[in-house]
């Protein structure tokens, strides 16, 4: 049995030495070439970042520390946090120690509730979540100790302290936002006997006599926890953290990116599209109706939310995991049935549009329908759920970056004129 702090204290010096030797030996070798299309195309496919917590290859999907996500669906989110940070699944006693530590750190100070209560009644739940995280920045252990002259070798431990404080409080804050923003009545106190995911479900306050909703929440929190570091949220957080801005700043920067409709907000957009489908056809549509509806959506210039991915070229295994859950626990639910039917029909429609590189469903195509089934019907809230989960990966990545002593992120940009000259075209812009 070891605590997370002890385990990382052992591992980080080993990893640092390995990487130092690796760079010494191969520092000048070429890893990736960059084409002009990639420069203008959001750097898609350029290998210029390191992320050891997880990896996403186009033909496999999410692999966390060498374990495919489909083999992690029965794990607790706390186990995933440990795995992300250390590369192994914790033993029973280490897991219990982590859970006890999180419980100790969980109480949310009153000033956070006061700030949230003062926000406009129509504030988006994501802006509420980020405001709550940012207003706690005054408590950053990293920030305080940095100001007191902390040396580099302590950065990771103080970042870990911030990470655990934030992660411990997020379920209560996120559940509190749900109850406040959607007029659900007073906040529900945490139940110290529950694990992190089940406690979050409990504090949301939805009826859950079968405990299936708690089960779904654990699964949701595992599946969304990390997706390597090039995506908008993780990338933004890593860049901000590389300036030694503490985790409150860095996480909030990342989650602001998650709030975009092409990224985390897609889950709310996706359910909206499925519900519109049900409304339009009065239930589960036929294949022909659905095909036409998908084409109409595309012709009107909109995307089909929940489909396509910047990296993946297969059905997202996280979508598969949600479908497996639905087939097991709510196969007769009408909205779930529409999700399954969309999966049957829409990829073929998308395949006809040659510009779309990935016609398959991503994680957001299935999650909303299941949340809706268990009574979480306020879809502007869904990205908050995603955020609670993604905080695990973003925080783990930040702790490791500080432990490895990675430098400030600063790629080079070019003017279009410079690019034209470099490629021997005609310079038109200065
Ligand atoms: N519906 C319609 N058009 C789509 C599409 C979809 N589902 N997916 C891609 N396209 C379009 C793109 O808009 C782009 O069109 P333009 O060239 O006219 O701009 C073209 O196909 C090429 O895009 P791509 O190279 O295949 O995909 P990108 O890497 O540029 O974008 C996205 C990836 C996920 C943003 C994109 O597939 C999309 O907008 N999907 C719908 C929104 C969505 O589901 N987002 C969630 C993604 C998962 C995630 O991050 N969750 O947080």
mmCIF file of N, CA and C in Angstrom, residues 1 19 23 68 77 159 187 225 260 297 320 334 346 348 362 369 389 395:
data_model
loop_
_atom_site.group_PDB
_atom_site.id
_atom_site.type_symbol
_atom_site.label_atom_id
_atom_site.label_comp_id
_atom_site.label_asym_id
_atom_site.label_seq_id
_atom_site.Cartn_x
_atom_site.Cartn_y
_atom_site.Cartn_z
ATOM 1 N N UNK A 1 0.844 -1.198 0.000
ATOM 2 C CA UNK A 1 0.000 0.000 0.000
ATOM 3 C C UNK A 1 0.886 1.258 0.000
ATOM 4 N N UNK A 19 13.397 10.193 -19.701
ATOM 5 C CA UNK A 19 13.139 11.168 -20.774
ATOM 6 C C UNK A 19 14.400 11.995 -21.046
ATOM 7 N N UNK A 23 16.044 12.156 -24.721
ATOM 8 C CA UNK A 23 16.268 13.405 -25.487
ATOM 9 C C UNK A 23 17.758 13.548 -25.829
ATOM 10 N N UNK A 68 -7.021 -0.407 -22.858
ATOM 11 C CA UNK A 68 -8.105 0.114 -23.700
ATOM 12 C C UNK A 68 -9.314 0.455 -22.821
ATOM 13 N N UNK A 77 -14.145 5.943 -10.976
ATOM 14 C CA UNK A 77 -13.377 7.107 -11.439
ATOM 15 C C UNK A 77 -12.112 7.354 -10.590
ATOM 16 N N UNK A 159 1.064 21.001 -7.074
ATOM 17 C CA UNK A 159 0.026 20.902 -8.123
ATOM 18 C C UNK A 159 -0.913 19.739 -7.803
ATOM 19 N N UNK A 187 -29.523 22.372 -1.580
ATOM 20 C CA UNK A 187 -28.434 21.431 -1.884
ATOM 21 C C UNK A 187 -28.573 20.190 -1.010
ATOM 22 N N UNK A 225 -12.933 10.796 -18.873
ATOM 23 C CA UNK A 225 -11.879 11.323 -17.985
ATOM 24 C C UNK A 225 -10.674 11.902 -18.714
ATOM 25 N N UNK A 260 -17.429 24.694 -25.855
ATOM 26 C CA UNK A 260 -17.738 24.986 -27.261
ATOM 27 C C UNK A 260 -18.540 23.873 -27.919
ATOM 28 N N UNK A 297 -30.741 18.297 -42.356
ATOM 29 C CA UNK A 297 -29.863 18.984 -41.387
ATOM 30 C C UNK A 297 -28.584 19.431 -42.092
ATOM 31 N N UNK A 320 -19.707 2.982 -27.905
ATOM 32 C CA UNK A 320 -20.064 1.559 -27.769
ATOM 33 C C UNK A 320 -20.390 1.222 -26.307
ATOM 34 N N UNK A 334 -37.470 4.862 -25.539
ATOM 35 C CA UNK A 334 -37.672 5.336 -26.917
ATOM 36 C C UNK A 334 -36.492 6.185 -27.413
ATOM 37 N N UNK A 346 -27.245 7.161 -39.995
ATOM 38 C CA UNK A 346 -26.513 8.401 -40.284
ATOM 39 C C UNK A 346 -25.102 8.194 -40.860
ATOM 40 N N UNK A 348 -24.041 6.214 -43.037
ATOM 41 C CA UNK A 348 -24.117 6.056 -44.493
ATOM 42 C C UNK A 348 -24.396 7.382 -45.199
ATOM 43 N N UNK A 362 -19.202 9.751 -32.138
ATOM 44 C CA UNK A 362 -18.234 9.987 -31.068
ATOM 45 C C UNK A 362 -18.940 9.812 -29.720
ATOM 46 N N UNK A 369 -28.806 10.664 -24.191
ATOM 47 C CA UNK A 369 -30.053 9.895 -24.159
ATOM 48 C C UNK A 369 -30.180 9.128 -22.852
ATOM 49 N N UNK A 389 -15.746 15.041 -15.068
ATOM 50 C CA UNK A 389 -14.957 13.881 -15.459
ATOM 51 C C UNK A 389 -13.622 14.293 -16.069
ATOM 52 N N UNK A 395 -6.178 17.453 -14.732
ATOM 53 C CA UNK A 395 -5.379 17.605 -13.505
ATOM 54 C C UNK A 395 -4.200 16.627 -13.514
#
